[in-house]
N, CA and C of each residue as an Amber inpcrd file, in Angstrom:
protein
   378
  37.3030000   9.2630000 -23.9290000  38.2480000   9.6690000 -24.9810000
  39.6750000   9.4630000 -24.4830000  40.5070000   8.8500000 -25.1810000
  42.0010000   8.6600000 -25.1810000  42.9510000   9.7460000 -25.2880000
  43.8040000  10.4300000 -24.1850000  44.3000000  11.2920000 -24.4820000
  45.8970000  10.8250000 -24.1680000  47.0060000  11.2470000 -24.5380000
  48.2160000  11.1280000 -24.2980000  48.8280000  12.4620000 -24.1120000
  49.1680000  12.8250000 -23.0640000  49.6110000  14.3570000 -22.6200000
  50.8220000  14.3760000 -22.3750000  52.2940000  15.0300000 -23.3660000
  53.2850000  14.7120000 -22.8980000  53.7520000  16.0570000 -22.4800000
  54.7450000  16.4140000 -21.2330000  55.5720000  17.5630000 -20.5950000
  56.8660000  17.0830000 -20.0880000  57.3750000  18.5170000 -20.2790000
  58.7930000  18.4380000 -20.0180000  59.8700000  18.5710000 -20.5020000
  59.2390000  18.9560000 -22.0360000  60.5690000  19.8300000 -23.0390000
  60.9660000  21.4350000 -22.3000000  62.2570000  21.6620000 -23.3390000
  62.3710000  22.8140000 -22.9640000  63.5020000  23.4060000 -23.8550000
  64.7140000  24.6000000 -23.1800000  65.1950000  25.1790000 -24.1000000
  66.4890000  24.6340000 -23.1350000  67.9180000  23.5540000 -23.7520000
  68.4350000  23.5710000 -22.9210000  69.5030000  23.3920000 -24.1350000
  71.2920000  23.4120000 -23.0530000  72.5180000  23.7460000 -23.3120000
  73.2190000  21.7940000 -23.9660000  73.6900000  22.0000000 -24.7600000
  74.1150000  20.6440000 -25.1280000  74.7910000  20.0110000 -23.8920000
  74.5190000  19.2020000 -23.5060000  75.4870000  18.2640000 -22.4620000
  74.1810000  17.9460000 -21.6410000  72.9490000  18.7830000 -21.6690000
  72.4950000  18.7340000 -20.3270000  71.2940000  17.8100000 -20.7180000
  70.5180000  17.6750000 -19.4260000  69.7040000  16.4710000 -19.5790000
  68.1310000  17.0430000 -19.6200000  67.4150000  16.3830000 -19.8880000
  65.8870000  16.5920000 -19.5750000  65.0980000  15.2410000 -19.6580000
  63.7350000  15.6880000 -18.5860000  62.8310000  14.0760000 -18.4670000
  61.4280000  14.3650000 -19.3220000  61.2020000  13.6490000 -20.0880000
  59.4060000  13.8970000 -20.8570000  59.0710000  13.0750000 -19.8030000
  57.6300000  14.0020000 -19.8990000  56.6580000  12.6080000 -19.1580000
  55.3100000  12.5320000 -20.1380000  55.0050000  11.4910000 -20.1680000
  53.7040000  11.2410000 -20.7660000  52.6340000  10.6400000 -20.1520000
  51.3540000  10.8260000 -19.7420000  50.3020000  10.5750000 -19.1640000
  49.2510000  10.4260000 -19.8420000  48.9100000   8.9530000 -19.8520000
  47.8060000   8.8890000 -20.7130000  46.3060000   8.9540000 -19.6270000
  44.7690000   9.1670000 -20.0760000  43.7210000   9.3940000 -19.4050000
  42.8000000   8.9490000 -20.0540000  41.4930000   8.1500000 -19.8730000
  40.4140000   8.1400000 -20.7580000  40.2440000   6.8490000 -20.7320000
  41.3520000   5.8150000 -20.3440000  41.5670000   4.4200000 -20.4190000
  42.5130000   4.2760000 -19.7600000  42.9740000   3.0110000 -19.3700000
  44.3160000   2.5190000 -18.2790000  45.1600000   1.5680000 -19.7690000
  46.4590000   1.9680000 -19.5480000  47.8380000   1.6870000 -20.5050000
  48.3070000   0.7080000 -20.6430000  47.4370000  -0.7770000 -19.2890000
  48.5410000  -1.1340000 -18.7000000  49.0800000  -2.2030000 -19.6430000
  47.8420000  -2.7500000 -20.1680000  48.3660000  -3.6360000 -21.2530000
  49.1500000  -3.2150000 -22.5380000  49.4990000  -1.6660000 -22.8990000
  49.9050000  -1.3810000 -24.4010000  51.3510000  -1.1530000 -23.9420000
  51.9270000  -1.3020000 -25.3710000  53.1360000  -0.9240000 -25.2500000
  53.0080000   0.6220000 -25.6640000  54.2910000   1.4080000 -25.2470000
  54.3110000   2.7800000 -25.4310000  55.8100000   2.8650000 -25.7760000
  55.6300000   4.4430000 -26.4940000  56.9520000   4.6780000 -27.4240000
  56.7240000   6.1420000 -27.1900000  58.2760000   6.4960000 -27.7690000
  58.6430000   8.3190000 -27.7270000  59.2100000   7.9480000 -29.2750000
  58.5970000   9.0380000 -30.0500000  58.8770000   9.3750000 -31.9180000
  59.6260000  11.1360000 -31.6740000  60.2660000  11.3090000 -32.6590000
  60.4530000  12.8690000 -32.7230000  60.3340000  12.9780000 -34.1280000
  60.1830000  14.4210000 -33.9830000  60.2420000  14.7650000 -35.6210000
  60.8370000  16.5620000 -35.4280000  61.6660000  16.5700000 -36.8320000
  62.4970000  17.9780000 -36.8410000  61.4350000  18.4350000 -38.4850000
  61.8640000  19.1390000 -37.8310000  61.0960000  20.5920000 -39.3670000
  61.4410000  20.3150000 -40.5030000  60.5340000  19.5810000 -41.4350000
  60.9760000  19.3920000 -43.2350000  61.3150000  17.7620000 -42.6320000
  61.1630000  16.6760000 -41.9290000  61.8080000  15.5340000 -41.6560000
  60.6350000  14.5930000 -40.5950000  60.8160000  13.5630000 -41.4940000
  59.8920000  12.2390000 -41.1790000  59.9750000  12.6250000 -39.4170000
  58.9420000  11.8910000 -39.0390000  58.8510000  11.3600000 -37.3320000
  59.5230000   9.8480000 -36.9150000  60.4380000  10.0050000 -36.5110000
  61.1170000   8.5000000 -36.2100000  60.8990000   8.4040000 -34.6460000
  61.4060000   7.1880000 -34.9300000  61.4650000   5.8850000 -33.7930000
  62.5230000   6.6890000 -32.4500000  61.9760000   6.5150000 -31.5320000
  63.0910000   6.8840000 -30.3670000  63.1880000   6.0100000 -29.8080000
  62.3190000   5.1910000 -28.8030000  62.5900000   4.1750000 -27.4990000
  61.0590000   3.4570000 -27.7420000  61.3950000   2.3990000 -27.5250000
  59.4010000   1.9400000 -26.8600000  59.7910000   0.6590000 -25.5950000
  58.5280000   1.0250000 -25.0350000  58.7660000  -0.2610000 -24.1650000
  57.6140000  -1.0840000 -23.8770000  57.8330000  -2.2850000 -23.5910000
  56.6070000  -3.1120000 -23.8440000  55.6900000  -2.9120000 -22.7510000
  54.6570000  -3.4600000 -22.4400000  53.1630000  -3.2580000 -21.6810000
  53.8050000  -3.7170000 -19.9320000  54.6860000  -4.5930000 -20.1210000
  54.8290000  -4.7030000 -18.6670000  56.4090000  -4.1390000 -17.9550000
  56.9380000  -3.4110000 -18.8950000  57.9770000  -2.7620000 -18.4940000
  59.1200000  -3.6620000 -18.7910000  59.2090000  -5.0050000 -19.3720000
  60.1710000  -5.6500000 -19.0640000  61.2550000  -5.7120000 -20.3930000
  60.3820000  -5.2370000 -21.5400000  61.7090000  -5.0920000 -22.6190000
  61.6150000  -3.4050000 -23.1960000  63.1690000  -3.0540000 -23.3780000
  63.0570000  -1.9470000 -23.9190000  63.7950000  -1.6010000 -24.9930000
  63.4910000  -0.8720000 -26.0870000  64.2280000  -0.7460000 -27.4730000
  64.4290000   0.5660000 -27.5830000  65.5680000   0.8420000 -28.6900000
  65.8930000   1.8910000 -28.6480000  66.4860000   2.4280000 -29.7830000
  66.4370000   3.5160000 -30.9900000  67.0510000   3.8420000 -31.5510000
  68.7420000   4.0500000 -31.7440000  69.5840000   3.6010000 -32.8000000
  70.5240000   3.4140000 -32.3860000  71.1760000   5.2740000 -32.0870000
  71.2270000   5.9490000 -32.6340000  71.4770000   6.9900000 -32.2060000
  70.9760000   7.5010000 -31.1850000  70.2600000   6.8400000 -30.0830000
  70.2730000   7.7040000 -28.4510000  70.6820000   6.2980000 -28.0390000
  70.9950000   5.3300000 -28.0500000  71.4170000   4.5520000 -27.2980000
  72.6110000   4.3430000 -25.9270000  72.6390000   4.4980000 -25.2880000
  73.4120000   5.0260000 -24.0210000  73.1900000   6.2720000 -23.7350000
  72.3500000   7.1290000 -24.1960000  71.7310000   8.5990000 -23.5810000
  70.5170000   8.4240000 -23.7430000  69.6610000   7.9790000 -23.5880000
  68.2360000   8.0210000 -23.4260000  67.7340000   6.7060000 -22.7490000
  66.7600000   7.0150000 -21.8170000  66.0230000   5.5490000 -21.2130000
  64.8600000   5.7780000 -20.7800000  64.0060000   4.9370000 -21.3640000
  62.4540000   4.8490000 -21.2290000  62.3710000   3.6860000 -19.9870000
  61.1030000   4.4330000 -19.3660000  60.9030000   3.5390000 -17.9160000
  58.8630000   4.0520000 -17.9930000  58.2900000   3.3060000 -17.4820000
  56.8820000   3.5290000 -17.6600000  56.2840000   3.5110000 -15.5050000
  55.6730000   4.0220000 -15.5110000  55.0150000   3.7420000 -14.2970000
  53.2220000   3.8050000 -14.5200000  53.0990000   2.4170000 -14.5400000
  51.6080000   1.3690000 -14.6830000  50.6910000   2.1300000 -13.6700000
  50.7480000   2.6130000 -13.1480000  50.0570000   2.6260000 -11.4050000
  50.3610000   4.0920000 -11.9680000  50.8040000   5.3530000 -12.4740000
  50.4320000   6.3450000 -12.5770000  50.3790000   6.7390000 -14.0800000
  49.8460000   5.5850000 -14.8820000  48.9800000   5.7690000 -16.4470000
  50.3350000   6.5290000 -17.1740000  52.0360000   6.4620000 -16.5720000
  52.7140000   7.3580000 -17.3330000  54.1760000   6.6020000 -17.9230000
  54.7170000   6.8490000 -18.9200000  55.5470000   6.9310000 -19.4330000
  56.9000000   7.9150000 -19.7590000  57.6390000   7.5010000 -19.2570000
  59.1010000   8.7620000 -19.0090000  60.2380000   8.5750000 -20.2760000
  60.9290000   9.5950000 -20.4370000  61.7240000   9.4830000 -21.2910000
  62.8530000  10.2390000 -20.7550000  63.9090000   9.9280000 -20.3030000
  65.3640000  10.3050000 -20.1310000  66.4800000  10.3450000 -20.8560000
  66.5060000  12.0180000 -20.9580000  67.5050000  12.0480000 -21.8680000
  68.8440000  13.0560000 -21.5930000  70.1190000  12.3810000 -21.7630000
  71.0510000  12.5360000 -20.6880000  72.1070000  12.9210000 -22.3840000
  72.9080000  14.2860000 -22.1720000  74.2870000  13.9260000 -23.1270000
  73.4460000  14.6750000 -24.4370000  72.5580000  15.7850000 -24.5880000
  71.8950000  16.3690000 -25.4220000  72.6370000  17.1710000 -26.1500000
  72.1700000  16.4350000 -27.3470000  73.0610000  17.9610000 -28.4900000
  72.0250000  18.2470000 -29.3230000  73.1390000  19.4020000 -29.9780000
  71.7520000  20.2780000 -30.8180000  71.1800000  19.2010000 -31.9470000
  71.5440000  18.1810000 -32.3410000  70.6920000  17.0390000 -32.9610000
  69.5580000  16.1330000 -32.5740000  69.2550000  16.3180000 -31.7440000
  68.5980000  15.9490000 -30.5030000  67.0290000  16.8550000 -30.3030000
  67.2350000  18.2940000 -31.2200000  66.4130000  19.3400000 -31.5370000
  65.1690000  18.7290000 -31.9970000  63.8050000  18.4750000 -31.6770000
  62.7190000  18.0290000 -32.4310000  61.8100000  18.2530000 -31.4420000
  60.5810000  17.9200000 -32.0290000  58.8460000  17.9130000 -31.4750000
  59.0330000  16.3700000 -31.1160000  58.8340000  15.6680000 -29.5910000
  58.9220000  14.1130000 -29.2330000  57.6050000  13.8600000 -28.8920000
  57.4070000  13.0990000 -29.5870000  55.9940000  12.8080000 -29.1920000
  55.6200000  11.3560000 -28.1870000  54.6770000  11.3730000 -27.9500000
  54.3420000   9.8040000 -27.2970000  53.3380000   9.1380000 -27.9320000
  53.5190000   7.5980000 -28.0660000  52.7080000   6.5690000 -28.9110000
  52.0380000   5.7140000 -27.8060000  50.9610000   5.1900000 -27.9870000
  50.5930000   3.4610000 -27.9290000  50.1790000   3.2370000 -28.1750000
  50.2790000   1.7010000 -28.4610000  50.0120000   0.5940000 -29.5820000
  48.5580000   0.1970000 -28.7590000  47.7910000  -0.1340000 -29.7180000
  46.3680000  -0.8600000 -29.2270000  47.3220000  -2.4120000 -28.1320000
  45.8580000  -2.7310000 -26.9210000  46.5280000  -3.4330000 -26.1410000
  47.4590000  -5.0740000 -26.7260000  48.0950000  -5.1450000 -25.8920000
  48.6870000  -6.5430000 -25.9920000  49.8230000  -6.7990000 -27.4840000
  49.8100000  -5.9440000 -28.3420000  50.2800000  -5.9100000 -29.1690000
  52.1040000  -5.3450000 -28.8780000  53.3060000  -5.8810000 -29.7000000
  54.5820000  -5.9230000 -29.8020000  55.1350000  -4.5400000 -29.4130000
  55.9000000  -4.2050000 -28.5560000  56.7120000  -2.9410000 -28.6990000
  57.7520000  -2.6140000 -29.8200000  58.2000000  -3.7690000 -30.0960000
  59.2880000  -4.0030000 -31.6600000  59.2000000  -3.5560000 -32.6860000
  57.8410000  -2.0460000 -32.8040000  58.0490000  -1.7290000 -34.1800000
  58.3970000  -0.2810000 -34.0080000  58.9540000  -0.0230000 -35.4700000
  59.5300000   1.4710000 -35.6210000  58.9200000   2.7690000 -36.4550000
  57.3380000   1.8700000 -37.1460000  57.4630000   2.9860000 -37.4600000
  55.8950000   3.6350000 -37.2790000  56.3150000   4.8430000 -37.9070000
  55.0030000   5.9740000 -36.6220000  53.2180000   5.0490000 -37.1140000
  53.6500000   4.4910000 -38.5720000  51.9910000   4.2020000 -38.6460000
  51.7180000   3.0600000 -37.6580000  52.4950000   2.6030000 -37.2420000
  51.9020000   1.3360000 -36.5480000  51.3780000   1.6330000 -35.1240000
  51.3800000   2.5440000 -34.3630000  51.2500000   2.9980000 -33.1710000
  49.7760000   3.8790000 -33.6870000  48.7940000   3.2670000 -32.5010000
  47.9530000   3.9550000 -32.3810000  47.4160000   5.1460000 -31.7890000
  47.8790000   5.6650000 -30.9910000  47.1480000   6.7800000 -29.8750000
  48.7790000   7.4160000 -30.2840000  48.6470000   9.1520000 -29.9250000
  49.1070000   9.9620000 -29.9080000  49.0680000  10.6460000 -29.0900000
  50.2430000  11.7690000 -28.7330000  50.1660000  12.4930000 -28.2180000
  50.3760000  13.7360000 -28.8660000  50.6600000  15.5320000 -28.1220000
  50.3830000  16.5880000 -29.2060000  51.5560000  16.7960000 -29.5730000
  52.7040000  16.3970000 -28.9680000  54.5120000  16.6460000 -28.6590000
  54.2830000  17.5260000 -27.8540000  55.7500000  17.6810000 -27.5140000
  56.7520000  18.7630000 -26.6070000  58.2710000  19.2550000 -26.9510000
  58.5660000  20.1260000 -27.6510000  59.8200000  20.6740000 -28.0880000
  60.7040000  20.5220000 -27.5060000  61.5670000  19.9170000 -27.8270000
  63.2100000  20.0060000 -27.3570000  64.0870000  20.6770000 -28.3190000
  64.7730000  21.8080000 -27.5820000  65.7850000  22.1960000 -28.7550000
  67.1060000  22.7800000 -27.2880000  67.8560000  22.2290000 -28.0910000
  68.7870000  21.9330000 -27.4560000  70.2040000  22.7290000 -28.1980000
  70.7820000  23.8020000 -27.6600000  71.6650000  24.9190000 -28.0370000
  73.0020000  24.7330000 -27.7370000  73.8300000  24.7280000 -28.7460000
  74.8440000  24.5780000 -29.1120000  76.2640000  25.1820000 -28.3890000
């Protein structure tokens, strides 16, 4: 069974930073691309970052762009999300995606990503 386990939210002060990690188990990642989605209360799940299967391209929503960076480590089944310059907009459930293998990191939206994870809260205080 495919699981995607993400940690590392929490309750933090605008400016400050925090790392998700996501760990997938049940299968090896190495070929999929993987992504971080959030979603706020009453509001769709969007697009945050994805990066492709071998680490070498990475995309990014334009609103975290220069505060957030996705980096994956192949060799420990995980996916990171860095997020630097947090404001209370920034507040949501982030979840982690991947796409069945070999397939594009280039898309944005949540149906196209297969595997899930349960989220991890970020709320981030003003």
């Amino acid at each position: 069974q495919v699981q995607l386990v993400e940690s590392g939210g929490g309750l933090v002060q605008a400016g400050d930073s925090l790392r998700l990690s996501c760990t997938a188990s049940g299968r090896t990642f190495s070929n999929n691309a993987m992504g971080w989605f959030r979603q706020a209360p009453g509001k769709e799940r969007d697009f945050v970052a994805s990066i492709t299967w071998n680490g070498g391209g990475k995309y990014y929503a334009d609103f975290v762009k220069g505060r957030f960076t996705i980096s994956k480590d192949s060799a420990k089944n995980t996916v990171y999300l860095q997020m630097n310059s947090l404001s209370p907009e920034d507040t949501a459930a982030y979840y982690c995606a991947a796409r069945r293998p070999l397939l594009t990191a280039q898309v944005w939206g949540a149906s196209e990503w297969d595997y899930w994870g349960q989220g991890t809260q970020v709320t981030v205080s003003s």
